[in-house]
Amino acid sequence: MIRSRIAPTPSGFIHLGNAYNFVLTWLLTRSAQGHLMLRIDDLDAARIREEYIEDIFKCLSWLALDWDSGPESIDDVYNIYSQRYRENKYTALLNQLVSKDLVFACTCTRKDLNQPENSFCDCANQSYALDIPEASWRLRIPANTEVLIADKILNKQIINLSQLKTAPILRRKDGIAAYHIASLSDDIENEISLMVRGQDLLESTAIQIYMATQLNNNLFGACTFYHHELIHDEGGIKLSKSNGSTAIKSLMSEQKNPAKFYAWMSQKLGLEEVHSAVELLEAFKADAKFLL
């Protein structure tokens, strides 16, 4: 059975690009009679606000999307499903990478790396102890490391991880597991087999496939990947929670139902115009190009 997830980070209000991802994930999973879970990526507590978590549930309700497992309310997130309850699993995955000498300590700050005259991190060659104070942990990537992603939209993509400006962070300076560890750990544990992401996360997918492969887990790389187009504002700027992009909450306040959203979504997918999630799912299932 196909298993997928909707996994928003409550660091801002849901925008049109997030909603596009939610609906596409729902369409692909439901059309394949798969299992869809909701996962709230709330590990970065400093950026999380309760109103953002509430906004996720309001948005999913307005879009009329359902899911099979995961939280049903803010209380569920706090009391049962928060990522903080899985920190021991993230630590275990980190330790596996450490045992394979795939982790190094980095003393560079973000400010350091943003300086043009000092934009290269050489910490991988310094042999710092992992317990050095004020150090993050990063992934060691050998030269000429290439990762193949078989994508349903982009076809075969080869990502050269050796060309990354800085090695991916695995553990922050405060000791908290970073995105790549938490996301990979959760996806492996939940046996996710369908991954729907924006094309801006193509490198992230390659990083996580590489990590999974080093851990002798080949199932993650064998996922069905959909890296969809990014949604931009009228000025051509990619929508982002961090830059105050137009939020779905403004549409919800203006429109009692998402009919206009689904008309827009069906147009984006090249389908006959419809006005509800149910209608879009029927049109989606009838179009052979979306078959998994």
mmCIF file of C-alpha atoms in Angstrom:
data_model
loop_
_atom_site.group_PDB
_atom_site.id
_atom_site.type_symbol
_atom_site.label_atom_id
_atom_site.label_comp_id
_atom_site.label_asym_id
_atom_site.label_seq_id
_atom_site.Cartn_x
_atom_site.Cartn_y
_atom_site.Cartn_z
ATOM 1 C CA MET A 1 0.000 0.000 0.000
ATOM 2 C CA ILE A 2 1.156 3.523 -0.841
ATOM 3 C CA ARG A 3 1.996 5.498 2.288
ATOM 4 C CA SER A 4 2.446 9.267 2.139
ATOM 5 C CA ARG A 5 2.385 12.273 4.414
ATOM 6 C CA ILE A 6 1.474 15.911 4.663
ATOM 7 C CA ALA A 7 4.243 17.390 6.803
ATOM 8 C CA PRO A 8 3.996 21.154 7.326
ATOM 9 C CA THR A 9 6.264 23.131 9.639
ATOM 10 C CA PRO A 10 4.246 25.582 11.776
ATOM 11 C CA SER A 11 6.703 28.448 11.364
ATOM 12 C CA GLY A 12 4.280 30.722 9.523
ATOM 13 C CA PHE A 13 0.799 30.820 8.038
ATOM 14 C CA ILE A 14 0.001 28.312 5.280
ATOM 15 C CA HIS A 15 0.327 29.903 1.821
ATOM 16 C CA LEU A 16 -0.908 28.931 -1.635
ATOM 17 C CA GLY A 17 2.189 26.832 -2.375
ATOM 18 C CA ASN A 18 1.684 24.792 0.806
ATOM 19 C CA ALA A 19 -1.975 24.227 -0.073
ATOM 20 C CA TYR A 20 -0.990 23.096 -3.576
ATOM 21 C CA ASN A 21 1.372 20.537 -2.016
ATOM 22 C CA PHE A 22 -1.255 19.328 0.467
ATOM 23 C CA VAL A 23 -3.879 18.797 -2.223
ATOM 24 C CA LEU A 24 -1.501 17.125 -4.687
ATOM 25 C CA THR A 25 -0.315 14.744 -1.953
ATOM 26 C CA TRP A 26 -3.929 13.984 -1.033
ATOM 27 C CA LEU A 27 -4.921 13.403 -4.668
ATOM 28 C CA LEU A 28 -2.029 11.034 -5.377
ATOM 29 C CA THR A 29 -2.547 9.064 -2.166
ATOM 30 C CA ARG A 30 -6.321 8.825 -2.364
ATOM 31 C CA SER A 31 -6.289 7.908 -6.071
ATOM 32 C CA ALA A 32 -3.989 4.986 -5.201
ATOM 33 C CA GLN A 33 -6.141 4.015 -2.172
ATOM 34 C CA GLY A 34 -3.106 4.634 -0.004
ATOM 35 C CA HIS A 35 -2.558 5.677 3.604
ATOM 36 C CA LEU A 36 -2.123 9.390 4.280
ATOM 37 C CA MET A 37 -0.708 10.689 7.533
ATOM 38 C CA LEU A 38 -0.483 14.200 8.934
ATOM 39 C CA ARG A 39 2.835 15.069 10.559
ATOM 40 C CA ILE A 40 3.513 18.432 12.157
ATOM 41 C CA ASP A 41 7.256 19.179 11.993
ATOM 42 C CA ASP A 42 7.539 21.169 15.223
ATOM 43 C CA LEU A 43 11.058 20.298 16.402
ATOM 44 C CA ASP A 44 12.367 23.866 15.993
ATOM 45 C CA ALA A 45 10.508 25.228 19.018
ATOM 46 C CA ALA A 46 11.884 28.777 18.657
ATOM 47 C CA ARG A 47 9.994 29.248 15.364
ATOM 48 C CA ILE A 48 6.773 27.475 16.319
ATOM 49 C CA ARG A 49 3.637 29.335 17.387
ATOM 50 C CA GLU A 50 0.293 27.882 18.391
ATOM 51 C CA GLU A 51 -1.554 30.085 15.916
ATOM 52 C CA TYR A 52 0.479 28.531 13.091
ATOM 53 C CA ILE A 53 -0.462 25.013 14.210
ATOM 54 C CA GLU A 54 -4.100 26.070 14.424
ATOM 55 C CA ASP A 55 -3.828 27.528 10.921
ATOM 56 C CA ILE A 56 -2.747 24.119 9.544
ATOM 57 C CA PHE A 57 -5.904 22.439 10.851
ATOM 58 C CA LYS A 58 -8.133 25.299 9.667
ATOM 59 C CA CYS A 59 -6.577 25.155 6.196
ATOM 60 C CA LEU A 60 -6.977 21.370 5.873
ATOM 61 C CA SER A 61 -10.589 21.637 7.049
ATOM 62 C CA TRP A 62 -11.360 24.444 4.587
ATOM 63 C CA LEU A 63 -9.811 22.417 1.763
ATOM 64 C CA ALA A 64 -11.915 19.387 2.855
ATOM 65 C CA LEU A 65 -8.868 17.112 3.044
ATOM 66 C CA ASP A 66 -8.871 14.046 5.278
ATOM 67 C CA TRP A 67 -6.032 11.872 6.590
ATOM 68 C CA ASP A 68 -5.727 8.409 8.099
ATOM 69 C CA SER A 69 -3.292 8.892 10.979
ATOM 70 C CA GLY A 70 -1.702 11.716 12.928
ATOM 71 C CA PRO A 71 -3.028 14.563 15.071
ATOM 72 C CA GLU A 72 -6.598 15.799 14.823
ATOM 73 C CA SER A 73 -6.123 18.891 16.993
ATOM 74 C CA ILE A 74 -3.578 21.199 18.604
ATOM 75 C CA ASP A 75 -3.874 19.195 21.823
ATOM 76 C CA ASP A 76 -3.003 16.025 19.912
ATOM 77 C CA VAL A 77 0.134 17.705 18.595
ATOM 78 C CA TYR A 78 1.265 18.848 22.033
ATOM 79 C CA ASN A 79 0.320 15.708 23.954
ATOM 80 C CA ILE A 80 0.926 12.852 21.518
ATOM 81 C CA TYR A 81 2.495 13.693 18.172
ATOM 82 C CA SER A 82 5.077 16.402 18.813
ATOM 83 C CA GLN A 83 8.490 15.600 17.378
ATOM 84 C CA ARG A 84 10.030 16.194 20.800
ATOM 85 C CA TYR A 85 8.655 12.774 21.800
ATOM 86 C CA ARG A 86 10.830 11.198 19.103
ATOM 87 C CA GLU A 87 14.143 12.855 19.980
ATOM 88 C CA ASN A 88 15.585 9.528 21.138
ATOM 89 C CA LYS A 89 15.009 8.108 17.658
ATOM 90 C CA TYR A 90 16.770 11.096 16.095
ATOM 91 C CA THR A 91 19.708 10.617 18.450
ATOM 92 C CA ALA A 92 19.894 6.933 17.502
ATOM 93 C CA LEU A 93 20.032 7.798 13.804
ATOM 94 C CA LEU A 94 22.711 10.420 14.470
ATOM 95 C CA ASN A 95 24.765 7.870 16.378
ATOM 96 C CA GLN A 96 24.556 5.454 13.460
ATOM 97 C CA LEU A 97 26.021 8.111 11.184
ATOM 98 C CA VAL A 98 28.718 8.915 13.757
ATOM 99 C CA SER A 99 29.694 5.238 13.913
ATOM 100 C CA LYS A 100 30.263 5.332 10.140
ATOM 101 C CA ASP A 101 32.447 8.457 10.393
ATOM 102 C CA LEU A 102 29.892 10.473 8.434
ATOM 103 C CA VAL A 103 29.649 13.316 10.951
ATOM 104 C CA PHE A 104 32.051 16.160 11.738
ATOM 105 C CA ALA A 105 31.944 19.090 14.147
ATOM 106 C CA CYS A 106 31.635 22.566 12.656
ATOM 107 C CA THR A 107 32.409 25.806 14.515
ATOM 108 C CA CYS A 108 31.315 28.126 11.694
ATOM 109 C CA THR A 109 28.411 30.460 12.304
ATOM 110 C CA ARG A 110 25.827 31.397 9.716
ATOM 111 C CA LYS A 111 27.293 34.918 9.757
ATOM 112 C CA ASP A 112 30.746 33.476 9.008
ATOM 113 C CA LEU A 113 29.480 31.538 6.015
ATOM 114 C CA ASN A 114 27.583 34.528 4.651
ATOM 115 C CA GLN A 115 30.759 36.602 4.458
ATOM 116 C CA PRO A 116 32.064 36.579 0.850
ATOM 117 C CA GLU A 117 35.675 36.428 2.014
ATOM 118 C CA ASN A 118 34.993 33.438 4.291
ATOM 119 C CA SER A 119 32.204 31.518 2.593
ATOM 120 C CA PHE A 120 33.925 28.125 2.601
ATOM 121 C CA CYS A 121 33.696 25.791 5.590
ATOM 122 C CA ASP A 122 36.870 23.758 6.138
ATOM 123 C CA CYS A 123 35.811 22.163 9.423
ATOM 124 C CA ALA A 124 35.597 18.696 7.850
ATOM 125 C CA ASN A 125 39.391 18.767 7.600
ATOM 126 C CA GLN A 126 40.049 20.018 11.148
ATOM 127 C CA SER A 127 39.317 16.820 13.142
ATOM 128 C CA TYR A 128 37.426 18.662 15.870
ATOM 129 C CA ALA A 129 35.998 16.472 18.636
ATOM 130 C CA LEU A 130 32.212 16.148 18.329
ATOM 131 C CA ASP A 131 31.764 17.398 21.896
ATOM 132 C CA ILE A 132 33.603 20.653 21.235
ATOM 133 C CA PRO A 133 31.552 23.553 22.713
ATOM 134 C CA GLU A 134 29.390 25.677 20.412
ATOM 135 C CA ALA A 135 29.725 23.324 17.460
ATOM 136 C CA SER A 136 27.084 21.972 15.131
ATOM 137 C CA TRP A 137 27.310 18.567 13.492
ATOM 138 C CA ARG A 138 27.426 18.295 9.728
ATOM 139 C CA LEU A 139 27.301 15.453 7.215
ATOM 140 C CA ARG A 140 30.630 14.349 5.760
ATOM 141 C CA ILE A 141 30.304 14.003 1.990
ATOM 142 C CA PRO A 142 33.166 12.418 0.009
ATOM 143 C CA ALA A 143 34.328 13.994 -3.237
ATOM 144 C CA ASN A 144 32.353 13.138 -6.371
ATOM 145 C CA THR A 145 29.296 11.950 -4.441
ATOM 146 C CA GLU A 146 26.372 11.821 -6.860
ATOM 147 C CA VAL A 147 22.809 10.790 -6.038
ATOM 148 C CA LEU A 148 20.224 9.651 -8.574
ATOM 149 C CA ILE A 149 16.605 10.658 -7.968
ATOM 150 C CA ALA A 150 13.960 8.967 -10.091
ATOM 151 C CA ASP A 151 11.200 11.579 -10.136
ATOM 152 C CA LYS A 152 7.734 11.256 -11.680
ATOM 153 C CA ILE A 153 7.750 14.868 -12.859
ATOM 154 C CA LEU A 154 11.432 15.631 -13.494
ATOM 155 C CA ASN A 155 12.410 12.113 -14.601
ATOM 156 C CA LYS A 156 15.967 11.147 -13.630
ATOM 157 C CA GLN A 157 17.886 13.802 -11.718
ATOM 158 C CA ILE A 158 21.535 13.446 -10.722
ATOM 159 C CA ILE A 159 22.554 15.675 -7.811
ATOM 160 C CA ASN A 160 26.262 16.140 -7.059
ATOM 161 C CA LEU A 161 26.336 16.618 -3.295
ATOM 162 C CA SER A 162 30.054 17.399 -3.439
ATOM 163 C CA GLN A 163 29.151 20.760 -4.977
ATOM 164 C CA LEU A 164 27.108 21.949 -1.990
ATOM 165 C CA LYS A 165 28.478 25.209 -0.612
ATOM 166 C CA THR A 166 28.308 23.890 2.946
ATOM 167 C CA ALA A 167 27.753 20.394 4.281
ATOM 168 C CA PRO A 168 24.203 19.756 5.576
ATOM 169 C CA ILE A 169 23.613 20.352 9.284
ATOM 170 C CA LEU A 170 22.566 17.228 11.198
ATOM 171 C CA ARG A 171 22.568 18.597 14.746
ATOM 172 C CA ARG A 172 22.337 22.223 15.771
ATOM 173 C CA LYS A 173 24.666 23.907 18.261
ATOM 174 C CA ASP A 174 21.988 23.600 20.932
ATOM 175 C CA GLY A 175 22.033 19.815 20.545
ATOM 176 C CA ILE A 176 18.683 19.546 18.743
ATOM 177 C CA ALA A 177 18.491 17.294 15.689
ATOM 178 C CA ALA A 178 18.206 19.252 12.456
ATOM 179 C CA TYR A 179 15.629 18.883 9.680
ATOM 180 C CA HIS A 180 17.417 16.199 7.651
ATOM 181 C CA ILE A 181 17.694 13.846 10.631
ATOM 182 C CA ALA A 182 14.153 14.337 11.919
ATOM 183 C CA SER A 183 12.531 14.138 8.492
ATOM 184 C CA LEU A 184 14.459 11.050 7.404
ATOM 185 C CA SER A 185 13.906 9.280 10.724
ATOM 186 C CA ASP A 186 10.155 9.934 10.659
ATOM 187 C CA ASP A 187 9.801 8.902 7.014
ATOM 188 C CA ILE A 188 11.709 5.652 7.584
ATOM 189 C CA GLU A 189 9.749 4.818 10.732
ATOM 190 C CA ASN A 190 6.419 5.450 8.998
ATOM 191 C CA GLU A 191 7.471 3.536 5.870
ATOM 192 C CA ILE A 192 6.683 6.455 3.598
ATOM 193 C CA SER A 193 6.689 5.294 -0.018
ATOM 194 C CA LEU A 194 5.323 8.404 -1.789
ATOM 195 C CA MET A 195 7.069 11.747 -1.303
ATOM 196 C CA VAL A 196 5.536 14.949 -2.684
ATOM 197 C CA ARG A 197 7.777 18.002 -2.426
ATOM 198 C CA GLY A 198 8.475 21.279 -4.156
ATOM 199 C CA GLN A 199 11.402 21.392 -6.560
ATOM 200 C CA ASP A 200 13.297 23.602 -4.118
ATOM 201 C CA LEU A 201 13.728 20.492 -1.939
ATOM 202 C CA LEU A 202 15.410 18.404 -4.622
ATOM 203 C CA GLU A 203 18.805 18.769 -2.909
ATOM 204 C CA SER A 204 17.238 17.844 0.432
ATOM 205 C CA THR A 205 15.873 14.665 -1.113
ATOM 206 C CA ALA A 206 19.322 13.800 -2.481
ATOM 207 C CA ILE A 207 20.925 14.408 0.936
ATOM 208 C CA GLN A 208 18.407 12.151 2.646
ATOM 209 C CA ILE A 209 18.735 9.406 0.018
ATOM 210 C CA TYR A 210 22.502 9.499 0.524
ATOM 211 C CA MET A 211 22.117 9.261 4.301
ATOM 212 C CA ALA A 212 19.632 6.400 4.041
ATOM 213 C CA THR A 213 21.913 4.529 1.668
ATOM 214 C CA GLN A 214 24.838 4.893 4.074
ATOM 215 C CA LEU A 215 22.607 3.411 6.759
ATOM 216 C CA ASN A 216 21.866 0.452 4.473
ATOM 217 C CA ASN A 217 18.244 1.536 4.096
ATOM 218 C CA ASN A 218 17.421 1.395 0.401
ATOM 219 C CA LEU A 219 13.667 1.782 0.789
ATOM 220 C CA PHE A 220 13.798 5.576 1.142
ATOM 221 C CA GLY A 221 15.600 5.975 -2.181
ATOM 222 C CA ALA A 222 13.044 3.653 -3.762
ATOM 223 C CA CYS A 223 10.171 5.983 -2.829
ATOM 224 C CA THR A 224 8.004 7.399 -5.578
ATOM 225 C CA PHE A 225 9.070 11.050 -5.721
ATOM 226 C CA TYR A 226 7.003 13.962 -7.054
ATOM 227 C CA HIS A 227 8.953 17.234 -7.031
ATOM 228 C CA HIS A 228 6.321 19.652 -8.244
ATOM 229 C CA GLU A 229 6.674 23.166 -9.606
ATOM 230 C CA LEU A 230 6.912 26.068 -7.188
ATOM 231 C CA ILE A 231 4.072 28.527 -6.837
ATOM 232 C CA HIS A 232 5.087 32.168 -7.259
ATOM 233 C CA ASP A 233 3.441 35.469 -6.446
ATOM 234 C CA GLU A 234 2.447 38.010 -9.078
ATOM 235 C CA GLY A 235 5.977 39.392 -9.068
ATOM 236 C CA GLY A 236 7.482 35.988 -9.813
ATOM 237 C CA ILE A 237 8.807 35.481 -6.263
ATOM 238 C CA LYS A 238 8.539 31.981 -4.745
ATOM 239 C CA LEU A 239 5.959 31.898 -1.984
ATOM 240 C CA SER A 240 7.518 31.509 1.447
ATOM 241 C CA LYS A 241 6.312 31.610 5.041
ATOM 242 C CA SER A 242 9.390 33.605 5.957
ATOM 243 C CA ASN A 243 8.775 36.503 3.570
ATOM 244 C CA GLY A 244 5.136 37.147 4.407
ATOM 245 C CA SER A 245 3.678 35.587 1.272
ATOM 246 C CA THR A 246 -0.078 35.703 0.818
ATOM 247 C CA ALA A 247 -1.596 33.251 3.280
ATOM 248 C CA ILE A 248 -4.511 30.896 2.773
ATOM 249 C CA LYS A 249 -6.140 32.454 5.838
ATOM 250 C CA SER A 250 -6.915 35.540 3.735
ATOM 251 C CA LEU A 251 -8.743 33.341 1.205
ATOM 252 C CA MET A 252 -10.631 31.615 4.021
ATOM 253 C CA SER A 253 -11.758 34.973 5.394
ATOM 254 C CA GLU A 254 -12.924 36.128 1.958
ATOM 255 C CA GLN A 255 -14.523 32.892 0.730
ATOM 256 C CA LYS A 256 -16.821 30.524 2.631
ATOM 257 C CA ASN A 257 -15.676 27.573 0.522
ATOM 258 C CA PRO A 258 -12.594 26.787 -1.595
ATOM 259 C CA ALA A 259 -14.397 26.714 -4.960
ATOM 260 C CA LYS A 260 -12.093 29.328 -6.503
ATOM 261 C CA PHE A 261 -9.023 27.583 -5.126
ATOM 262 C CA TYR A 262 -10.060 24.280 -6.688
ATOM 263 C CA ALA A 263 -10.827 25.992 -9.988
ATOM 264 C CA TRP A 264 -7.258 27.345 -9.906
ATOM 265 C CA MET A 265 -5.843 23.961 -8.817
ATOM 266 C CA SER A 266 -7.603 22.049 -11.588
ATOM 267 C CA GLN A 267 -6.229 24.548 -14.110
ATOM 268 C CA LYS A 268 -2.690 24.083 -12.726
ATOM 269 C CA LEU A 269 -3.058 20.323 -13.160
ATOM 270 C CA GLY A 270 -4.367 20.651 -16.703
ATOM 271 C CA LEU A 271 -7.802 19.267 -15.818
ATOM 272 C CA GLU A 272 -11.322 20.398 -16.540
ATOM 273 C CA GLU A 273 -12.365 23.114 -14.120
ATOM 274 C CA VAL A 274 -13.943 21.819 -10.903
ATOM 275 C CA HIS A 275 -14.826 23.459 -7.606
ATOM 276 C CA SER A 276 -14.315 20.944 -4.800
ATOM 277 C CA ALA A 277 -11.877 18.350 -3.505
ATOM 278 C CA VAL A 278 -14.239 15.477 -4.380
ATOM 279 C CA GLU A 279 -14.715 16.691 -7.951
ATOM 280 C CA LEU A 280 -10.981 17.220 -8.382
ATOM 281 C CA LEU A 281 -10.229 13.702 -7.122
ATOM 282 C CA GLU A 282 -12.632 12.183 -9.660
ATOM 283 C CA ALA A 283 -11.072 14.182 -12.503
ATOM 284 C CA PHE A 284 -7.602 13.305 -11.250
ATOM 285 C CA LYS A 285 -8.327 9.555 -11.148
ATOM 286 C CA ALA A 286 -9.706 9.679 -14.683
ATOM 287 C CA ASP A 287 -6.487 11.164 -16.119
ATOM 288 C CA ALA A 288 -3.924 8.473 -16.950
ATOM 289 C CA LYS A 289 -0.950 10.799 -16.590
ATOM 290 C CA PHE A 290 -1.380 10.812 -12.815
ATOM 291 C CA LEU A 291 -1.374 7.033 -12.333
ATOM 292 C CA LEU A 292 1.321 5.831 -9.933
#
